[in-house]
Coordinates of C-alpha atoms in Angstrom, one line a residue:
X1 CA 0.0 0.0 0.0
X2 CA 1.1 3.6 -0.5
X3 CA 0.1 6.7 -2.1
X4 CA -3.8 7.4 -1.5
X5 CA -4.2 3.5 -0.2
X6 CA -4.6 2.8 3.1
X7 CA -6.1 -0.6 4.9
X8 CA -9.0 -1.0 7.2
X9 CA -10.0 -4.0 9.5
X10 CA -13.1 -4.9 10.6
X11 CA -15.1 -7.9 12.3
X12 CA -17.8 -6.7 10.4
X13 CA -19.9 -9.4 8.0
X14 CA -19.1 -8.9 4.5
X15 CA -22.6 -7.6 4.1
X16 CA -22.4 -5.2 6.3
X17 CA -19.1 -3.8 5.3
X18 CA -20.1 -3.6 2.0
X19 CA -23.5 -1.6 3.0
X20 CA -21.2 0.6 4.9
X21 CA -18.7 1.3 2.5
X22 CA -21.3 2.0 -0.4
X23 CA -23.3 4.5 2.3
X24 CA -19.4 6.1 2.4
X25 CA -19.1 6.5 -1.2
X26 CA -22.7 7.8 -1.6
X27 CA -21.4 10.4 0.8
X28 CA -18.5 11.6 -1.1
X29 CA -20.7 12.0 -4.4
X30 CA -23.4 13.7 -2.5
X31 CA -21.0 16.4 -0.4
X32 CA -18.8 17.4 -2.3
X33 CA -15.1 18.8 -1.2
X34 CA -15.3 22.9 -2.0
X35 CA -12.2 24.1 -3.1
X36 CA -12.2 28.0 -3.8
X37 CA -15.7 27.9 -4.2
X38 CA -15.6 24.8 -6.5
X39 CA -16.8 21.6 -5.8
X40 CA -14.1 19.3 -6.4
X41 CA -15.5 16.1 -7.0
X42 CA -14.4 12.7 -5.2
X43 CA -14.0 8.6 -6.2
X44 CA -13.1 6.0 -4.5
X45 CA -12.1 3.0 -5.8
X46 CA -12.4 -0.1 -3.0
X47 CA -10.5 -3.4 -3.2
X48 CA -11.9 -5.9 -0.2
X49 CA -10.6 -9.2 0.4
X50 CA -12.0 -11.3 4.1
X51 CA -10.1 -13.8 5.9
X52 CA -11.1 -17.6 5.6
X53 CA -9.7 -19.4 8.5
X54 CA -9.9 -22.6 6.3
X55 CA -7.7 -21.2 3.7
X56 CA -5.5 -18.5 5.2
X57 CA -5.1 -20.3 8.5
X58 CA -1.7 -22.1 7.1
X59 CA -0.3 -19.2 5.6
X60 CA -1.7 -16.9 8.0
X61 CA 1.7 -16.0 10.1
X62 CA 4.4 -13.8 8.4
X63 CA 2.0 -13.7 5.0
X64 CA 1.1 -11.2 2.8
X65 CA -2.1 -12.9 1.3
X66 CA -4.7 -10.7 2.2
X67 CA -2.8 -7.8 1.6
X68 CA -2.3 -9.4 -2.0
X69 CA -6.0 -9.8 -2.5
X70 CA -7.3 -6.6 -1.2
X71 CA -4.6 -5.1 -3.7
X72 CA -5.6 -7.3 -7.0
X73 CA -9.6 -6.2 -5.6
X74 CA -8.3 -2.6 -5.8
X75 CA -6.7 -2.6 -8.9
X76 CA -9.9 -4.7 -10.5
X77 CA -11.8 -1.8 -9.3
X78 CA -9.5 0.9 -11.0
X79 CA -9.3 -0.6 -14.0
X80 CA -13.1 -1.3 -14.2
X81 CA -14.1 2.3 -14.4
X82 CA -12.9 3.6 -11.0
X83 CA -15.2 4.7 -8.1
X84 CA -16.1 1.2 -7.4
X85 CA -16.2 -1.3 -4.8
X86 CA -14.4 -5.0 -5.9
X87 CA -14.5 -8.3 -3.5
X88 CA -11.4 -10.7 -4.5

């Protein structure tokens, strides 16, 4: 991760994080950033991955995996159109 990425956690259901992060962008569209007046319009491209304790459990210490897969979702979602939302 760098630049404008950055990495949340959550214990959230997938569902839920997905409702929440949708409500977020919604946000962003509908209040704009005003910049000298301007409204400066805002995306937000989201790449999600979750952890499966039947899968990641082996790999889990000293791994990269989800990192991996959150950063394939994000990059899906880029090259998609942008301003979207992309489970891996």
């Amino acid at each position: 991760m760098g630049g404008e990425e950055f990495a949340i956690l959550t214990s959230l259901s997938k569902k839920e994080t997905t409702q929440i992060l949708a409500e977020f962008r919604q946000q962003l569209i509908t209040h704009p950033f005003i910049e000298n007046e301007l409204p400066l319009p805002i995306t937000v491209s989201i790449g999600m991955t979750e952890f499966n304790y039947l899968s990641d459990t082996d790999s889990y210490e000293g791994s990269d995996i989800l990192y991996v897969r959150a950063d394939k979702a994000l990059y899906e979602a880029k090259r998609a159109g942008k301003d979207r939302l992309v489970w891996f």
